[in-house]
CSV table of N, CA, C and O in Angstrom, one decimal:
chain,number,residue,atom,x,y,z
A,1,MET,N,103.8,102.8,103.5
A,1,MET,CA,103.7,101.5,103.1
A,1,MET,C,103.6,101.4,101.6
A,1,MET,O,104.1,100.5,100.9
A,2,SER,N,102.8,102.3,101.0
A,2,SER,CA,102.6,102.4,99.6
A,2,SER,C,104.0,102.6,98.9
A,2,SER,O,104.2,102.0,97.9
A,3,GLY,N,104.8,103.5,99.5
A,3,GLY,CA,106.1,103.7,98.9
A,3,GLY,C,107.0,102.5,98.9
A,3,GLY,O,107.7,102.3,98.0
A,4,ASP,N,106.8,101.6,99.9
A,4,ASP,CA,107.5,100.3,99.9
A,4,ASP,C,107.1,99.5,98.7
A,4,ASP,O,107.9,98.8,98.1
A,5,ILE,N,105.8,99.5,98.4
A,5,ILE,CA,105.3,98.7,97.3
A,5,ILE,C,105.9,99.2,96.0
A,5,ILE,O,106.3,98.5,95.1
A,6,VAL,N,105.8,100.5,95.8
A,6,VAL,CA,106.4,101.2,94.6
A,6,VAL,C,107.8,100.8,94.4
A,6,VAL,O,108.3,100.4,93.4
A,7,GLN,N,108.6,100.9,95.5
A,7,GLN,CA,110.0,100.6,95.5
A,7,GLN,C,110.2,99.2,95.1
A,7,GLN,O,111.1,98.8,94.3
A,8,PHE,N,109.5,98.2,95.6
A,8,PHE,CA,109.6,96.8,95.3
A,8,PHE,C,109.3,96.6,93.8
A,8,PHE,O,110.0,95.8,93.2
A,9,ILE,N,108.2,97.2,93.3
A,9,ILE,CA,107.9,97.0,91.9
A,9,ILE,C,109.0,97.5,91.0
A,9,ILE,O,109.4,96.8,90.1
A,10,GLN,N,109.6,98.6,91.4
A,10,GLN,CA,110.6,99.2,90.6
A,10,GLN,C,111.9,98.4,90.7
A,10,GLN,O,112.6,98.1,89.7
A,11,ASP,N,112.3,98.0,91.9
A,11,ASP,CA,113.5,97.3,92.1
A,11,ASP,C,113.5,95.9,91.4
A,11,ASP,O,114.6,95.5,91.0
A,12,HIS,N,112.4,95.3,91.3
A,12,HIS,CA,112.3,94.0,90.7
A,12,HIS,C,111.7,94.0,89.3
A,12,HIS,O,111.4,93.0,88.7
A,13,GLN,N,111.6,95.2,88.8
A,13,GLN,CA,111.2,95.5,87.4
A,13,GLN,C,109.9,94.6,87.0
A,13,GLN,O,109.9,93.8,86.1
A,14,LEU,N,108.9,94.8,87.8
A,14,LEU,CA,107.7,93.9,87.7
A,14,LEU,C,106.7,94.4,86.6
A,14,LEU,O,105.7,93.8,86.4
A,15,GLY,N,107.0,95.5,86.0
A,15,GLY,CA,106.1,96.0,85.0
A,15,GLY,C,104.8,96.6,85.7
A,15,GLY,O,104.9,97.4,86.6
A,16,ARG,N,103.7,96.1,85.3
A,16,ARG,CA,102.4,96.5,85.9
A,16,ARG,C,101.7,95.3,86.6
A,16,ARG,O,100.8,94.7,86.0
A,17,PRO,N,102.1,95.0,87.8
A,17,PRO,CA,101.6,93.8,88.5
A,17,PRO,C,100.1,94.0,88.9
A,17,PRO,O,99.6,95.1,89.0
A,18,VAL,N,99.5,92.9,89.3
A,18,VAL,CA,98.2,92.9,90.0
A,18,VAL,C,98.6,93.0,91.4
A,18,VAL,O,99.3,92.2,91.9
A,19,LEU,N,98.0,93.9,92.2
A,19,LEU,CA,98.2,94.1,93.6
A,19,LEU,C,97.1,93.5,94.3
A,19,LEU,O,95.9,93.7,94.0
A,20,VAL,N,97.4,92.7,95.4
A,20,VAL,CA,96.4,92.1,96.2
A,20,VAL,C,96.5,92.6,97.6
A,20,VAL,O,97.7,92.6,98.2
A,21,GLY,N,95.4,93.0,98.3
A,21,GLY,CA,95.5,93.5,99.6
A,21,GLY,C,94.3,93.1,100.4
A,21,GLY,O,93.2,93.1,100.0
A,22,HIS,N,94.6,92.7,101.7
A,22,HIS,CA,93.6,92.3,102.6
A,22,HIS,C,93.6,93.3,103.8
A,22,HIS,O,94.6,93.6,104.3
A,23,SER,N,92.4,93.7,104.2
A,23,SER,CA,92.2,94.6,105.4
A,23,SER,C,93.1,95.9,105.2
A,23,SER,O,92.9,96.6,104.2
A,24,MET,N,94.0,96.2,106.1
A,24,MET,CA,94.8,97.4,105.9
A,24,MET,C,95.6,97.3,104.6
A,24,MET,O,95.8,98.3,104.0
A,25,GLY,N,96.0,96.1,104.2
A,25,GLY,CA,96.8,96.0,103.0
A,25,GLY,C,96.0,96.4,101.8
A,25,GLY,O,96.5,96.9,100.8
A,26,GLY,N,94.6,96.2,101.9
A,26,GLY,CA,93.7,96.6,100.8
A,26,GLY,C,93.8,98.1,100.6
A,26,GLY,O,93.8,98.7,99.5
A,27,LYS,N,93.8,98.8,101.8
A,27,LYS,CA,93.9,100.3,101.7
A,27,LYS,C,95.2,100.7,101.1
A,27,LYS,O,95.3,101.7,100.4
A,28,VAL,N,96.3,100.0,101.5
A,28,VAL,CA,97.6,100.3,101.0
A,28,VAL,C,97.7,100.1,99.5
A,28,VAL,O,98.2,101.0,98.8
A,29,VAL,N,97.2,99.0,99.0
A,29,VAL,CA,97.3,98.8,97.5
A,29,VAL,C,96.4,99.8,96.8
A,29,VAL,O,96.7,100.2,95.7
A,30,MET,N,95.3,100.2,97.4
A,30,MET,CA,94.4,101.2,96.7
A,30,MET,C,95.2,102.6,96.7
A,30,MET,O,95.1,103.3,95.7
A,31,ARG,N,95.8,102.9,97.8
A,31,ARG,CA,96.6,104.2,97.8
A,31,ARG,C,97.7,104.1,96.7
A,31,ARG,O,98.0,105.1,96.0
A,32,THR,N,98.4,103.0,96.6
A,32,THR,CA,99.4,102.8,95.6
A,32,THR,C,98.8,103.0,94.2
A,32,THR,O,99.4,103.7,93.4
A,33,ALA,N,97.7,102.4,93.9
A,33,ALA,CA,97.1,102.6,92.6
A,33,ALA,C,96.6,104.0,92.3
A,33,ALA,O,96.8,104.5,91.2
A,34,LEU,N,96.1,104.7,93.3
A,34,LEU,CA,95.7,106.1,93.2
A,34,LEU,C,96.9,107.0,92.9
A,34,LEU,O,96.9,107.9,92.0
A,35,ASP,N,98.0,106.7,93.6
A,35,ASP,CA,99.2,107.6,93.5
A,35,ASP,C,100.0,107.2,92.3
A,35,ASP,O,100.8,108.1,91.7
A,36,HIS,N,100.0,106.0,91.8
A,36,HIS,CA,100.9,105.5,90.8
A,36,HIS,C,100.1,104.6,89.8
A,36,HIS,O,100.4,103.4,89.7
A,37,PRO,N,99.1,105.1,89.1
A,37,PRO,CA,98.2,104.2,88.3
A,37,PRO,C,99.0,103.6,87.1
A,37,PRO,O,98.6,102.5,86.6
A,38,ASP,N,100.1,104.2,86.8
A,38,ASP,CA,101.0,103.7,85.7
A,38,ASP,C,101.7,102.4,86.1
A,38,ASP,O,102.2,101.6,85.3
A,39,LEU,N,101.8,102.1,87.4
A,39,LEU,CA,102.5,101.0,87.9
A,39,LEU,C,101.7,99.7,88.2
A,39,LEU,O,102.2,98.7,88.5
A,40,VAL,N,100.3,99.9,88.2
A,40,VAL,CA,99.4,98.9,88.6
A,40,VAL,C,98.5,98.5,87.5
A,40,VAL,O,97.9,99.4,86.9
A,41,SER,N,98.3,97.2,87.2
A,41,SER,CA,97.4,96.8,86.2
A,41,SER,C,96.0,96.6,86.7
A,41,SER,O,95.0,96.9,86.1
A,42,GLN,N,95.9,95.9,87.9
A,42,GLN,CA,94.6,95.6,88.5
A,42,GLN,C,94.8,95.5,90.0
A,42,GLN,O,95.9,95.3,90.5
A,43,LEU,N,93.7,95.6,90.7
A,43,LEU,CA,93.7,95.4,92.2
A,43,LEU,C,92.7,94.3,92.6
A,43,LEU,O,91.7,94.2,92.0
A,44,ILE,N,93.1,93.6,93.6
A,44,ILE,CA,92.2,92.7,94.3
A,44,ILE,C,92.2,93.1,95.7
A,44,ILE,O,93.2,93.0,96.4
A,45,VAL,N,91.1,93.6,96.2
A,45,VAL,CA,91.0,94.1,97.6
A,45,VAL,C,89.9,93.4,98.3
A,45,VAL,O,88.8,93.2,97.8
A,46,ASP,N,90.3,92.9,99.5
A,46,ASP,CA,89.3,92.1,100.3
A,46,ASP,C,89.2,92.6,101.7
A,46,ASP,O,90.2,92.9,102.3
A,47,ASP,N,88.0,92.6,102.2
A,47,ASP,CA,87.8,92.8,103.7
A,47,ASP,C,88.3,94.1,104.2
A,47,ASP,O,89.2,94.1,105.1
A,48,ILE,N,87.9,95.2,103.7
A,48,ILE,CA,88.3,96.5,104.2
A,48,ILE,C,87.1,97.3,104.7
A,48,ILE,O,86.0,97.0,104.3
A,49,VAL,N,87.4,98.2,105.6
A,49,VAL,CA,86.4,99.1,106.1
A,49,VAL,C,86.3,100.2,105.1
A,49,VAL,O,87.3,100.8,104.8
A,50,PRO,N,85.1,100.4,104.5
A,50,PRO,CA,85.0,101.4,103.4
A,50,PRO,C,84.9,102.8,103.8
A,50,PRO,O,84.3,103.7,103.1
A,51,CYS,N,85.4,103.1,105.0
A,51,CYS,CA,85.4,104.5,105.4
A,51,CYS,C,86.6,104.8,106.3
A,51,CYS,O,87.3,103.8,106.8
A,52,LYS,N,86.9,106.0,106.5
A,52,LYS,CA,88.0,106.4,107.4
A,52,LYS,C,87.7,106.1,108.8
A,52,LYS,O,86.6,106.5,109.3
A,53,VAL,N,88.6,105.5,109.5
A,53,VAL,CA,88.3,105.2,111.0
A,53,VAL,C,89.6,105.6,111.7
A,53,VAL,O,90.7,105.6,111.2
A,54,ASP,N,89.4,106.0,113.0
A,54,ASP,CA,90.5,106.3,113.8
A,54,ASP,C,91.2,105.1,114.2
A,54,ASP,O,90.6,104.0,114.4
A,55,LEU,N,92.6,105.2,114.4
A,55,LEU,CA,93.3,104.0,114.9
A,55,LEU,C,93.0,103.7,116.3
A,55,LEU,O,92.6,104.6,117.1
A,56,ALA,N,93.1,102.5,116.6
A,56,ALA,CA,92.8,102.0,118.0
A,56,ALA,C,93.8,102.7,119.0
A,56,ALA,O,94.9,103.1,118.6
A,57,HIS,N,93.3,102.9,120.2
A,57,HIS,CA,94.1,103.7,121.2
A,57,HIS,C,95.5,103.0,121.5
A,57,HIS,O,96.4,103.7,121.9
A,58,ASP,N,95.5,101.7,121.3
A,58,ASP,CA,96.8,101.0,121.6
A,58,ASP,C,97.7,100.9,120.4
A,58,ASP,O,98.8,100.4,120.6
A,59,PHE,N,97.3,101.4,119.3
A,59,PHE,CA,98.2,101.2,118.1
A,59,PHE,C,99.5,101.9,118.3
A,59,PHE,O,100.6,101.4,117.9
A,60,LYS,N,99.5,103.1,118.9
A,60,LYS,CA,100.8,103.8,119.1
A,60,LYS,C,101.8,103.1,119.9
A,60,LYS,O,103.0,103.0,119.6
A,61,ARG,N,101.3,102.5,121.0
A,61,ARG,CA,102.2,101.7,121.8
A,61,ARG,C,102.8,100.5,121.1
A,61,ARG,O,103.9,100.1,121.4
A,62,TYR,N,102.0,99.9,120.2
A,62,TYR,CA,102.5,98.7,119.5
A,62,TYR,C,103.6,99.2,118.6
A,62,TYR,O,104.6,98.5,118.4
A,63,VAL,N,103.4,100.3,117.9
A,63,VAL,CA,104.5,100.9,117.0
A,63,VAL,C,105.7,101.1,117.8
A,63,VAL,O,106.8,100.8,117.4
A,64,VAL,N,105.6,101.7,119.0
A,64,VAL,CA,106.7,102.0,119.9
A,64,VAL,C,107.5,100.7,120.2
A,64,VAL,O,108.7,100.6,120.1
A,65,GLY,N,106.7,99.7,120.6
A,65,GLY,CA,107.3,98.4,120.9
A,65,GLY,C,108.0,97.7,119.8
A,65,GLY,O,109.1,97.2,119.9
A,66,LEU,N,107.4,97.8,118.6
A,66,LEU,CA,107.9,97.1,117.4
A,66,LEU,C,109.2,97.9,117.0
A,66,LEU,O,110.2,97.3,116.5
A,67,ARG,N,109.2,99.2,117.1
A,67,ARG,CA,110.4,100.0,116.7
A,67,ARG,C,111.5,99.7,117.7
A,67,ARG,O,112.7,99.7,117.3
A,68,ASP,N,111.2,99.5,118.9
A,68,ASP,CA,112.2,99.1,119.9
A,68,ASP,C,112.9,97.8,119.5
A,68,ASP,O,114.1,97.7,119.5
A,69,ILE,N,112.1,96.8,119.1
A,69,ILE,CA,112.6,95.5,118.7
A,69,ILE,C,113.5,95.7,117.4
A,69,ILE,O,114.6,95.2,117.4
A,70,GLU,N,113.0,96.5,116.5
A,70,GLU,CA,113.8,96.7,115.3
A,70,GLU,C,115.1,97.5,115.6
A,70,GLU,O,116.1,97.2,115.0
A,71,GLY,N,115.0,98.5,116.4
A,71,GLY,CA,116.2,99.3,116.8
A,71,GLY,C,117.3,98.5,117.4
A,71,GLY,O,118.5,98.8,117.4
A,72,ARG,N,116.9,97.4,118.1
A,72,ARG,CA,117.9,96.6,118.8
A,72,ARG,C,118.3,95.4,117.9
A,72,ARG,O,119.1,94.6,118.4
A,73,ASN,N,117.8,95.4,116.7
A,73,ASN,CA,118.2,94.3,115.7
A,73,ASN,C,118.0,92.9,116.3
A,73,ASN,O,118.8,92.0,116.1
A,74,ILE,N,116.8,92.8,117.0
A,74,ILE,CA,116.5,91.5,117.6
A,74,ILE,C,115.9,90.6,116.5
A,74,ILE,O,115.1,90.9,115.7
A,75,SER,N,116.5,89.3,116.4
A,75,SER,CA,116.0,88.4,115.4
A,75,SER,C,115.4,87.1,116.0
A,75,SER,O,115.0,86.2,115.3
A,76,VAL,N,115.5,87.0,117.3
A,76,VAL,CA,114.9,85.9,118.0
A,76,VAL,C,113.5,86.2,118.6
A,76,VAL,O,113.4,87.2,119.3
A,77,GLN,N,112.5,85.5,118.1
A,77,GLN,CA,111.2,85.8,118.5
A,77,GLN,C,110.9,85.9,120.0
A,77,GLN,O,110.2,86.7,120.5
A,78,LYS,N,111.5,85.0,120.7
A,78,LYS,CA,111.3,85.0,122.2
A,78,LYS,C,111.8,86.3,122.8
A,78,LYS,O,111.2,86.8,123.7
A,79,GLU,N,113.0,86.8,122.4
A,79,GLU,CA,113.5,88.1,122.9
A,79,GLU,C,112.6,89.2,122.5
A,79,GLU,O,112.3,90.1,123.3
A,80,ALA,N,112.1,89.2,121.2
A,80,ALA,CA,111.2,90.2,120.8
A,80,ALA,C,109.9,90.2,121.6
A,80,ALA,O,109.4,91.3,122.0
A,81,ASP,N,109.4,89.0,121.9
A,81,ASP,CA,108.2,88.9,122.7
A,81,ASP,C,108.4,89.5,124.1
A,81,ASP,O,107.5,90.1,124.6
A,82,LEU,N,109.5,89.3,124.7
A,82,LEU,CA,109.8,89.8,126.0
A,82,LEU,C,109.8,91.4,126.0
A,82,LEU,O,109.2,92.0,126.9
A,83,LEU,N,110.3,92.0,124.9
A,83,LEU,CA,110.2,93.4,124.8
A,83,LEU,C,108.8,93.9,124.6
A,83,LEU,O,108.4,94.9,125.2
A,84,LEU,N,108.1,93.2,123.7
A,84,LEU,CA,106.7,93.6,123.4
A,84,LEU,C,105.8,93.4,124.6
A,84,LEU,O,104.8,94.1,124.7
A,85,ALA,N,106.1,92.5,125.5
A,85,ALA,CA,105.3,92.3,126.7
A,85,ALA,C,105.3,93.6,127.6
A,85,ALA,O,104.4,93.7,128.4
A,86,LYS,N,106.2,94.5,127.4
A,86,LYS,CA,106.2,95.7,128.1
A,86,LYS,C,105.1,96.6,127.7
A,86,LYS,O,104.6,97.5,128.5
A,87,VAL,N,104.6,96.4,126.5
A,87,VAL,CA,103.5,97.3,126.0
A,87,VAL,C,102.2,96.6,125.8
A,87,VAL,O,101.1,97.2,125.5
A,88,GLU,N,102.2,95.2,125.8
A,88,GLU,CA,101.0,94.4,125.6
A,88,GLU,C,101.0,93.2,126.4
A,88,GLU,O,101.9,92.3,126.3
A,89,ASP,N,100.0,93.0,127.3
A,89,ASP,CA,99.9,91.8,128.2
A,89,ASP,C,99.5,90.6,127.5
A,89,ASP,O,99.9,89.5,127.8
A,90,ASP,N,98.6,90.7,126.5
A,90,ASP,CA,97.9,89.6,125.9
A,90,ASP,C,98.9,88.9,124.9
A,90,ASP,O,99.3,89.5,123.9
A,91,ILE,N,99.3,87.7,125.2
A,91,ILE,CA,100.2,86.9,124.4
A,91,ILE,C,99.7,86.7,123.0
A,91,ILE,O,100.5,86.7,122.0
A,92,SER,N,98.4,86.5,122.8
A,92,SER,CA,97.8,86.3,121.4
A,92,SER,C,98.0,87.6,120.6
A,92,SER,O,98.3,87.4,119.4
A,93,VAL,N,97.9,88.7,121.2
A,93,VAL,CA,98.1,90.0,120.4
A,93,VAL,C,99.6,90.1,120.1
A,93,VAL,O,100.0,90.4,118.9
A,94,ARG,N,100.5,89.8,121.0
A,94,ARG,CA,101.9,89.8,120.8
A,94,ARG,C,102.3,88.9,119.7
A,94,ARG,O,103.1,89.2,118.8
A,95,GLN,N,101.8,87.7,119.7
A,95,GLN,CA,102.1,86.7,118.7
A,95,GLN,C,101.6,87.2,117.3
A,95,GLN,O,102.3,87.0,116.3
A,96,PHE,N,100.4,87.8,117.2
A,96,PHE,CA,100.0,88.4,116.0
A,96,PHE,C,100.9,89.5,115.5
A,96,PHE,O,101.3,89.5,114.3
A,97,LEU,N,101.3,90.4,116.4
A,97,LEU,CA,102.2,91.5,116.0
A,97,LEU,C,103.6,91.0,115.5
A,97,LEU,O,104.2,91.6,114.7
A,98,LEU,N,104.0,89.8,116.0
A,98,LEU,CA,105.3,89.3,115.6
A,98,LEU,C,105.2,88.3,114.5
A,98,LEU,O,106.2,87.7,114.1
A,99,THR,N,104.0,88.1,113.9
A,99,THR,CA,103.9,87.1,112.9
A,99,THR,C,104.8,87.3,111.7
A,99,THR,O,105.4,86.3,111.2
A,100,ASN,N,105.1,88.5,111.3
A,100,ASN,CA,105.9,88.7,110.1
A,100,ASN,C,107.4,89.1,110.5
A,100,ASN,O,108.1,89.6,109.6
A,101,MET,N,107.8,88.8,111.7
A,101,MET,CA,109.1,89.1,112.1
A,101,MET,C,110.1,88.3,111.3
A,101,MET,O,110.0,87.1,111.1
A,102,LYS,N,111.1,89.0,110.8
A,102,LYS,CA,112.2,88.4,110.1
A,102,LYS,C,113.1,87.6,111.1
A,102,LYS,O,113.5,88.2,112.1
A,103,LYS,N,113.3,86.4,110.8
A,103,LYS,CA,114.1,85.5,111.7
A,103,LYS,C,115.5,85.3,111.1
A,103,LYS,O,115.8,85.3,110.0
């Protein structure tokens, strides 16, 4: 994810932007700043766990489900939800996971 930020900064010739990250995004922008201090002017980091923690047991199956959606080039959220329902019963979790789906 840090590599995506670096690529975005370079592709859009942003100079040295201020990076803002919340939760896991906070860890990503910190990693970006540590690896590429020349690309970042400042950080705003909010609401992160200040220590290394193991991923939740269900994280892997979420990744598998989301990759399945991406691999099938699905752009309709209802279709994506049907696929994700194979790995997660809770509709509120599925809705959260599909929040940033490109439509």
